[in-house]
CSV table of C-alpha atoms in Angstrom, one decimal:
chain,number,residue,atom,x,y,z
T,1,UNK,CA,5.7,38.3,-106.1
T,2,UNK,CA,7.9,35.9,-108.2
T,3,UNK,CA,8.0,37.4,-111.5
T,4,UNK,CA,11.1,35.7,-112.0
T,5,UNK,CA,9.9,32.1,-111.7
T,6,UNK,CA,7.0,33.0,-114.1
T,7,UNK,CA,9.5,34.4,-116.5
T,8,UNK,CA,11.6,31.2,-116.3
T,9,UNK,CA,8.8,28.9,-116.6
T,10,UNK,CA,7.4,30.7,-119.6
T,11,UNK,CA,11.1,30.6,-121.2
T,12,UNK,CA,11.3,26.7,-120.7
T,13,UNK,CA,7.6,26.7,-121.9
T,14,UNK,CA,8.4,28.4,-125.1
T,15,UNK,CA,11.9,26.6,-126.0
T,16,UNK,CA,10.5,23.3,-125.6
T,17,UNK,CA,7.6,23.7,-127.6
T,18,UNK,CA,9.2,24.9,-130.5
T,19,UNK,CA,12.0,22.3,-130.1
T,20,UNK,CA,9.1,19.7,-129.9
T,21,UNK,CA,7.6,20.5,-133.3
T,22,UNK,CA,10.9,20.4,-135.0
T,23,UNK,CA,11.6,17.0,-133.1
T,24,UNK,CA,8.1,15.7,-134.2
T,25,UNK,CA,8.4,16.3,-137.7
T,26,UNK,CA,12.4,15.2,-137.8
T,27,UNK,CA,11.0,11.9,-135.6
T,28,UNK,CA,8.2,11.2,-138.4
T,29,UNK,CA,10.6,12.1,-141.2
T,30,UNK,CA,13.5,9.8,-140.3
T,31,UNK,CA,11.0,7.4,-138.8
T,32,UNK,CA,13.0,7.5,-135.6
T,33,UNK,CA,11.0,5.8,-132.2
T,34,UNK,CA,13.5,7.5,-129.8
T,35,UNK,CA,13.1,11.1,-130.8
T,36,UNK,CA,9.2,10.5,-131.0
T,37,UNK,CA,9.6,9.0,-127.3
T,38,UNK,CA,11.8,12.2,-126.3
T,39,UNK,CA,8.7,14.6,-128.0
T,40,UNK,CA,5.9,12.4,-125.7
T,41,UNK,CA,8.7,13.1,-122.4
T,42,UNK,CA,9.1,16.5,-123.0
T,43,UNK,CA,5.6,16.9,-123.4
T,44,UNK,CA,4.9,15.6,-120.2
T,45,UNK,CA,7.5,18.3,-118.5
T,46,UNK,CA,5.7,21.4,-120.9
T,47,UNK,CA,2.4,19.8,-119.0
T,48,UNK,CA,4.1,19.9,-115.5
T,49,UNK,CA,5.4,23.5,-116.5
T,50,UNK,CA,1.9,24.6,-117.2
T,51,UNK,CA,1.0,23.2,-114.4
T,52,UNK,CA,3.6,25.4,-112.4
T,53,UNK,CA,2.9,29.1,-113.9
T,54,UNK,CA,-0.6,28.7,-113.2
T,55,UNK,CA,0.1,28.1,-109.4
T,56,UNK,CA,2.8,30.9,-109.4
T,57,UNK,CA,0.6,33.0,-111.1
T,58,UNK,CA,-2.5,32.8,-108.4
T,59,UNK,CA,0.1,33.2,-105.8
T,60,UNK,CA,2.0,36.3,-107.2
T,61,UNK,CA,-1.5,38.3,-108.3
T,62,UNK,CA,-2.1,41.0,-105.7
T,63,UNK,CA,-4.3,43.3,-107.8
T,64,UNK,CA,-6.8,43.4,-110.5
T,65,UNK,CA,-4.3,45.1,-112.4
T,66,UNK,CA,-1.5,42.2,-111.4
T,67,UNK,CA,-4.4,39.4,-112.5
T,68,UNK,CA,-4.7,40.8,-115.7
T,69,UNK,CA,-1.4,41.0,-116.5
T,70,UNK,CA,-0.9,37.7,-115.3
T,71,UNK,CA,-3.4,36.3,-117.3
T,72,UNK,CA,-1.8,37.1,-120.7
T,73,UNK,CA,0.8,35.5,-119.7
T,74,UNK,CA,-0.8,32.3,-118.7
T,75,UNK,CA,-2.7,32.6,-122.2
T,76,UNK,CA,1.1,32.5,-123.9
T,77,UNK,CA,2.2,29.5,-121.6
T,78,UNK,CA,-1.4,27.7,-122.8
T,79,UNK,CA,-0.6,28.5,-126.4
T,80,UNK,CA,3.0,26.8,-125.9
T,81,UNK,CA,1.1,23.8,-124.1
T,82,UNK,CA,-1.1,23.5,-127.0
T,83,UNK,CA,1.8,23.7,-129.2
T,84,UNK,CA,3.4,20.9,-127.1
T,85,UNK,CA,0.4,18.9,-127.7
T,86,UNK,CA,0.4,19.2,-131.6
T,87,UNK,CA,3.9,18.2,-131.5
T,88,UNK,CA,2.8,15.0,-129.6
T,89,UNK,CA,0.3,14.0,-131.9
T,90,UNK,CA,3.0,13.8,-134.7
T,91,UNK,CA,5.3,12.1,-132.8
T,92,UNK,CA,2.4,9.4,-131.9
T,93,UNK,CA,2.2,8.5,-135.5
T,94,UNK,CA,5.8,7.3,-135.2
T,95,UNK,CA,4.9,5.5,-131.8
T,96,UNK,CA,2.0,3.8,-133.5
T,97,UNK,CA,4.4,2.2,-136.0
T,98,UNK,CA,3.2,4.3,-139.0
T,99,UNK,CA,6.1,4.7,-141.6
T,100,UNK,CA,6.6,8.4,-143.1
T,101,UNK,CA,4.5,8.4,-146.3
T,102,UNK,CA,6.4,9.6,-149.4
T,103,UNK,CA,4.4,12.6,-149.7
T,104,UNK,CA,5.5,13.9,-146.1
T,105,UNK,CA,9.1,13.7,-147.1
T,106,UNK,CA,8.4,15.7,-150.1
T,107,UNK,CA,6.3,18.1,-147.8
T,108,UNK,CA,9.1,18.1,-145.6
T,109,UNK,CA,11.8,18.5,-148.6
T,110,UNK,CA,10.1,21.5,-150.3
T,111,UNK,CA,8.9,23.6,-147.1
T,112,UNK,CA,10.4,26.9,-145.8
T,113,UNK,CA,12.6,25.2,-143.9
T,114,UNK,CA,13.4,21.9,-144.2
T,115,UNK,CA,15.2,19.6,-141.8
T,116,UNK,CA,18.2,17.4,-142.9
T,117,UNK,CA,20.3,14.6,-141.3
T,118,UNK,CA,24.1,14.2,-141.6
T,119,UNK,CA,27.1,12.4,-140.1
T,120,UNK,CA,30.2,14.3,-139.3
T,121,UNK,CA,32.9,12.1,-141.1
T,122,UNK,CA,36.7,11.9,-140.5
T,123,UNK,CA,38.5,15.2,-140.9
T,124,UNK,CA,35.7,17.7,-140.6
T,125,UNK,CA,36.5,20.8,-138.9
T,126,UNK,CA,33.6,20.5,-136.7
T,127,UNK,CA,34.9,17.6,-134.7
T,128,UNK,CA,35.7,18.9,-131.1
T,129,UNK,CA,34.6,22.4,-131.5
T,130,UNK,CA,31.5,23.8,-129.7
T,131,UNK,CA,28.2,25.1,-131.5
T,132,UNK,CA,28.9,28.8,-129.8
T,133,UNK,CA,32.6,28.3,-130.7
T,134,UNK,CA,32.1,28.2,-134.4
T,135,UNK,CA,28.6,30.2,-134.3
T,136,UNK,CA,27.0,27.4,-136.8
T,137,UNK,CA,23.7,29.1,-136.2
T,138,UNK,CA,24.7,32.2,-137.4
T,139,UNK,CA,27.1,31.5,-140.3
T,140,UNK,CA,25.1,28.6,-142.2
T,141,UNK,CA,21.5,29.7,-140.7
T,142,UNK,CA,21.1,25.6,-139.6
T,143,UNK,CA,19.8,24.9,-136.3
T,144,UNK,CA,20.7,21.7,-134.9
T,145,UNK,CA,17.7,20.3,-133.0
T,146,UNK,CA,19.0,16.8,-131.9
T,147,UNK,CA,22.5,15.1,-132.5
T,148,UNK,CA,22.9,11.3,-132.3
T,149,UNK,CA,26.2,10.2,-130.8
T,150,UNK,CA,26.4,5.9,-130.9
T,151,UNK,CA,23.5,4.9,-128.9
T,152,UNK,CA,22.7,7.8,-127.2
T,153,UNK,CA,20.9,11.2,-128.3
T,154,UNK,CA,21.3,15.1,-127.1
T,155,UNK,CA,18.3,16.9,-127.8
T,156,UNK,CA,18.1,20.6,-128.4
T,157,UNK,CA,22.0,21.2,-127.9
T,158,UNK,CA,23.1,24.4,-126.6
T,159,UNK,CA,26.1,26.7,-127.4
T,160,UNK,CA,28.3,24.7,-125.2
T,161,UNK,CA,27.7,21.3,-126.9
T,162,UNK,CA,30.7,20.3,-128.6
T,163,UNK,CA,30.5,18.1,-131.5
T,164,UNK,CA,32.3,14.7,-132.1
T,165,UNK,CA,33.4,12.5,-135.0
T,166,UNK,CA,30.4,10.1,-136.3
T,167,UNK,CA,28.0,12.4,-134.5
T,168,UNK,CA,24.9,12.4,-136.6
T,169,UNK,CA,23.4,16.0,-136.5
T,170,UNK,CA,19.7,16.8,-137.2
T,171,UNK,CA,19.6,20.4,-138.3
T,172,UNK,CA,16.8,22.6,-139.7
T,173,UNK,CA,17.0,25.7,-141.9
T,174,UNK,CA,17.0,26.7,-145.5
T,175,UNK,CA,18.4,24.5,-148.6
T,176,UNK,CA,21.4,26.8,-149.3
T,177,UNK,CA,22.4,26.6,-145.4
T,178,UNK,CA,22.0,22.7,-145.4
T,179,UNK,CA,24.3,22.6,-148.1
T,180,UNK,CA,27.1,24.3,-146.1
T,181,UNK,CA,26.4,22.2,-143.1
T,182,UNK,CA,26.8,19.1,-145.2
T,183,UNK,CA,30.4,20.0,-146.6
T,184,UNK,CA,31.6,20.8,-143.1
T,185,UNK,CA,30.3,17.4,-142.0
T,186,UNK,CA,31.6,15.7,-145.1
T,187,UNK,CA,35.2,17.6,-144.9
T,188,UNK,CA,34.2,19.0,-148.0
T,189,UNK,CA,34.6,22.6,-146.7
T,190,UNK,CA,36.5,24.3,-143.9
T,191,UNK,CA,35.1,26.7,-141.8
T,192,UNK,CA,37.2,29.7,-143.5
T,193,UNK,CA,35.5,29.2,-146.3
T,194,UNK,CA,32.1,30.0,-144.7
O,1,UNK,CA,-5.3,10.2,-156.7
O,2,UNK,CA,-4.3,13.7,-156.5
O,3,UNK,CA,-1.3,13.0,-154.1
O,4,UNK,CA,-0.1,16.6,-155.3
O,5,UNK,CA,-2.5,18.8,-154.1
O,6,UNK,CA,-2.5,16.9,-150.7
O,7,UNK,CA,1.5,17.6,-151.0
O,8,UNK,CA,1.0,21.1,-151.8
O,9,UNK,CA,-1.6,21.7,-149.3
O,10,UNK,CA,0.6,20.5,-146.5
O,11,UNK,CA,3.2,22.4,-147.5
O,12,UNK,CA,1.3,25.9,-147.4
O,13,UNK,CA,-0.1,24.5,-144.0
O,14,UNK,CA,2.8,23.4,-142.3
O,15,UNK,CA,4.7,27.3,-143.9
O,16,UNK,CA,1.8,29.1,-142.5
O,17,UNK,CA,1.7,27.6,-139.2
O,18,UNK,CA,5.1,27.9,-138.2
O,19,UNK,CA,5.2,31.6,-139.7
O,20,UNK,CA,1.6,32.4,-137.8
O,21,UNK,CA,3.6,31.3,-134.5
O,22,UNK,CA,6.4,33.8,-135.0
O,23,UNK,CA,4.2,36.4,-136.1
O,24,UNK,CA,1.9,36.1,-133.2
O,25,UNK,CA,4.9,36.5,-130.7
O,26,UNK,CA,6.0,39.8,-132.6
O,27,UNK,CA,2.4,41.2,-132.7
O,28,UNK,CA,2.6,40.4,-128.9
O,29,UNK,CA,6.0,42.0,-128.4
O,30,UNK,CA,5.6,45.0,-130.5
O,31,UNK,CA,2.2,45.2,-129.8
O,32,UNK,CA,1.2,45.4,-133.4
O,33,UNK,CA,-2.5,45.2,-134.4
O,34,UNK,CA,-1.5,44.7,-137.9
O,35,UNK,CA,0.7,41.9,-137.1
O,36,UNK,CA,-2.2,40.2,-135.0
O,37,UNK,CA,-4.9,40.8,-137.7
O,38,UNK,CA,-2.9,38.9,-140.2
O,39,UNK,CA,-2.8,35.8,-137.9
O,40,UNK,CA,-6.3,35.7,-137.8
O,41,UNK,CA,-6.7,36.0,-141.7
O,42,UNK,CA,-4.1,33.4,-142.0
O,43,UNK,CA,-5.9,31.3,-139.2
O,44,UNK,CA,-8.9,31.3,-141.6
O,45,UNK,CA,-6.8,30.1,-144.2
O,46,UNK,CA,-5.6,27.3,-142.4
O,47,UNK,CA,-8.9,26.3,-141.6
O,48,UNK,CA,-10.0,26.2,-145.0
O,49,UNK,CA,-7.1,24.3,-146.1
O,50,UNK,CA,-7.3,21.3,-143.7
O,51,UNK,CA,-11.4,20.8,-145.1
O,52,UNK,CA,-9.6,21.0,-148.5
O,53,UNK,CA,-7.2,18.1,-147.3
O,54,UNK,CA,-9.8,16.2,-145.7
O,55,UNK,CA,-11.8,16.6,-148.8
O,56,UNK,CA,-9.0,15.9,-151.4
O,57,UNK,CA,-8.0,12.5,-149.3
O,58,UNK,CA,-11.4,11.1,-149.3
O,59,UNK,CA,-11.7,11.4,-153.2
O,60,UNK,CA,-8.1,9.8,-153.0
O,61,UNK,CA,-8.4,7.3,-150.8
O,62,UNK,CA,-9.2,3.8,-153.2
O,63,UNK,CA,-7.7,1.2,-150.7
O,64,UNK,CA,-7.3,0.1,-147.0
O,65,UNK,CA,-3.4,1.0,-147.4
O,66,UNK,CA,-4.5,4.1,-149.5
O,67,UNK,CA,-6.8,5.0,-146.4
O,68,UNK,CA,-4.0,4.3,-143.9
O,69,UNK,CA,-1.4,6.2,-145.2
O,70,UNK,CA,-3.8,9.6,-146.0
O,71,UNK,CA,-4.9,9.4,-142.4
O,72,UNK,CA,-1.4,9.9,-141.0
O,73,UNK,CA,-1.0,13.1,-143.5
O,74,UNK,CA,-4.3,14.3,-142.2
O,75,UNK,CA,-2.9,14.0,-138.8
O,76,UNK,CA,0.0,15.7,-139.5
O,77,UNK,CA,-2.4,19.0,-141.3
O,78,UNK,CA,-4.5,18.9,-138.2
O,79,UNK,CA,-1.3,19.1,-136.0
O,80,UNK,CA,-0.7,22.2,-138.3
O,81,UNK,CA,-4.2,23.6,-137.4
O,82,UNK,CA,-3.9,23.1,-134.1
O,83,UNK,CA,-0.5,25.1,-133.9
O,84,UNK,CA,-1.9,27.7,-135.9
O,85,UNK,CA,-5.1,27.7,-133.6
O,86,UNK,CA,-2.4,28.6,-130.8
O,87,UNK,CA,-1.2,31.3,-132.5
O,88,UNK,CA,-4.5,32.7,-133.1
O,89,UNK,CA,-5.1,32.5,-129.2
O,90,UNK,CA,-1.8,34.7,-128.8
O,91,UNK,CA,-2.7,37.6,-131.3
O,92,UNK,CA,-5.9,37.7,-129.6
O,93,UNK,CA,-4.5,39.1,-126.8
O,94,UNK,CA,-3.1,42.1,-128.9
O,95,UNK,CA,-6.7,42.0,-130.4
O,96,UNK,CA,-8.3,42.5,-127.1
O,97,UNK,CA,-5.8,45.7,-126.3
O,98,UNK,CA,-3.6,43.8,-123.8
O,99,UNK,CA,-0.6,45.3,-124.0
O,100,UNK,CA,2.9,43.4,-123.6
O,101,UNK,CA,4.0,42.6,-120.0
O,102,UNK,CA,7.4,43.4,-119.2
O,103,UNK,CA,8.0,39.9,-118.6
O,104,UNK,CA,7.1,38.8,-121.7
O,105,UNK,CA,9.6,41.1,-123.3
O,106,UNK,CA,12.3,39.4,-121.0
O,107,UNK,CA,10.8,35.6,-122.4
O,108,UNK,CA,11.4,36.7,-126.0
O,109,UNK,CA,14.8,38.3,-125.0
O,110,UNK,CA,16.1,35.1,-123.1
O,111,UNK,CA,14.7,32.7,-125.4
O,112,UNK,CA,16.7,30.3,-128.0
O,113,UNK,CA,15.9,32.1,-130.7
O,114,UNK,CA,14.9,35.7,-130.5
O,115,UNK,CA,12.8,38.1,-132.4
O,116,UNK,CA,14.3,41.5,-133.4
O,117,UNK,CA,12.8,44.7,-135.3
O,118,UNK,CA,15.5,46.8,-136.8
O,119,UNK,CA,14.9,49.5,-139.7
O,120,UNK,CA,17.1,49.6,-142.9
O,121,UNK,CA,19.4,53.0,-143.0
O,122,UNK,CA,20.2,55.2,-145.6
O,123,UNK,CA,23.7,53.8,-147.4
O,124,UNK,CA,22.6,49.9,-145.9
O,125,UNK,CA,24.0,47.5,-148.5
O,126,UNK,CA,20.8,45.8,-147.9
O,127,UNK,CA,18.8,48.0,-150.0
O,128,UNK,CA,17.7,47.3,-153.6
O,129,UNK,CA,19.0,43.5,-152.7
O,130,UNK,CA,16.4,40.2,-152.9
O,131,UNK,CA,16.6,37.8,-149.5
O,132,UNK,CA,17.8,35.4,-152.1
O,133,UNK,CA,20.6,37.1,-153.5
O,134,UNK,CA,22.2,38.2,-150.2
O,135,UNK,CA,21.7,34.8,-148.7
O,136,UNK,CA,20.5,36.7,-145.5
O,137,UNK,CA,19.2,33.8,-144.1
O,138,UNK,CA,22.3,31.7,-144.7
O,139,UNK,CA,24.7,34.2,-143.9
O,140,UNK,CA,23.2,35.4,-140.6
O,141,UNK,CA,20.9,32.8,-139.4
O,142,UNK,CA,18.0,35.3,-139.1
O,143,UNK,CA,14.6,34.8,-140.9
O,144,UNK,CA,12.6,37.4,-142.0
O,145,UNK,CA,9.3,37.3,-140.8
O,146,UNK,CA,7.9,40.5,-142.1
O,147,UNK,CA,8.5,43.8,-143.5
O,148,UNK,CA,6.8,46.8,-142.8
O,149,UNK,CA,7.0,49.3,-145.7
O,150,UNK,CA,5.2,52.4,-145.1
O,151,UNK,CA,1.9,51.7,-144.1
O,152,UNK,CA,1.9,48.4,-145.7
O,153,UNK,CA,3.3,45.1,-144.7
O,154,UNK,CA,4.5,42.3,-146.4
O,155,UNK,CA,4.5,38.7,-144.1
O,156,UNK,CA,6.9,35.7,-144.8
O,157,UNK,CA,8.6,37.3,-147.7
O,158,UNK,CA,10.4,35.2,-149.7
O,159,UNK,CA,13.9,35.1,-151.4
O,160,UNK,CA,12.6,37.2,-154.2
O,161,UNK,CA,11.7,40.2,-152.1
O,162,UNK,CA,13.6,43.0,-152.7
O,163,UNK,CA,14.6,45.4,-149.3
O,164,UNK,CA,14.4,49.0,-149.4
O,165,UNK,CA,15.3,51.8,-147.7
O,166,UNK,CA,13.1,52.6,-144.3
O,167,UNK,CA,11.9,49.0,-144.7
O,168,UNK,CA,11.3,48.0,-140.6
O,169,UNK,CA,12.6,44.2,-140.8
O,170,UNK,CA,11.1,41.8,-138.0
O,171,UNK,CA,13.1,38.8,-137.7
O,172,UNK,CA,14.0,35.7,-135.9
O,173,UNK,CA,16.9,34.2,-135.0
O,174,UNK,CA,20.3,34.2,-132.6
O,175,UNK,CA,21.7,37.1,-130.5
O,176,UNK,CA,24.7,36.8,-132.8
O,177,UNK,CA,22.9,37.0,-135.8
O,178,UNK,CA,20.5,39.7,-134.5
O,179,UNK,CA,23.7,41.8,-134.3
O,180,UNK,CA,24.9,41.1,-137.6
O,181,UNK,CA,21.1,42.0,-139.2
O,182,UNK,CA,21.2,45.4,-137.2
O,183,UNK,CA,24.6,46.1,-138.0
O,184,UNK,CA,23.6,45.6,-141.8
O,185,UNK,CA,20.8,47.5,-141.8
O,186,UNK,CA,22.2,50.5,-139.8
O,187,UNK,CA,25.1,50.6,-142.3
O,188,UNK,CA,27.7,49.7,-140.0
O,189,UNK,CA,29.0,46.8,-141.7
O,190,UNK,CA,28.8,45.9,-145.5
O,191,UNK,CA,28.1,42.1,-146.8
O,192,UNK,CA,31.9,41.5,-147.4
O,193,UNK,CA,32.1,41.3,-143.9
O,194,UNK,CA,29.8,38.7,-143.2
């Protein structure tokens, strides 16, 4: 039985659904059609993965125990798809041309976890470094959701993603972490000071 | 019009829905009925808040523009409720007595963001400190989802929550941050070394 592929599909569904929620809120907050389009694209992908995981599970079940165990995994997959759907609903507001309501901006600023945007300026120590190398997430608590580089975007960057001057980072975390990231990007603080 | 209450309700819905997803995954991972029960309780709360926000919005709309703006906020509220529902579906697996599948454990361990559990041991510098005071989230990237203290739980602790010896922390973040938190809790590292 192909537990490996069920596992890999579920990891991807979980990662994508979480990224999509953050990306959808960001799209609405910064009125970004690009980010909203990406959420829609990812939602299609999550749908396909949910279909795959169901198919794999049917092929994998050999006994009643197998079937019971696999049913629980399918439920988790379905929950991830439902979360992805909720993200898509938010993204569609942006695609419909609805501007971010001032109250929504306040909601995002006063949530437990906030979403911020900052551009990397000349001289910043972040330039040329990978996210993993500087342990950005660990040392500032900020998770990079997306990077805008010129006309293109990197969604859900990983530890190997190398930062460049003029990259615009969209990140999630708390207020204190956002302040650190802002200073690092604006060359008002060095990595040693973290 | 009561924009303030719409705002406050939406902040709470967003915070709760995000906490619920983390708590639901934790409940399944650690087979915790208590955490699963809490997710169900919070889901009722989110439902009530969604009702409140609809009522407030109907009372607040004075013009077509108002109505359009408020509709978008209601959609965000509905998305938060849908996310909360997905979390409840996961929690119900635990309440049905379904044990965490070994594959699920692997999924959680290999996700972009992992969930970990650690108990604060004698001598740890975390003891007697508030989460805000030590900037735990900012300096380790770990977000505390829940704290088990003796027979009771603290769900979604805030910056004023003071840690105590023998607290069991359930936290979310990346692998490197989890390692830091583990060492701090087990008195293998001091806060100065962060």
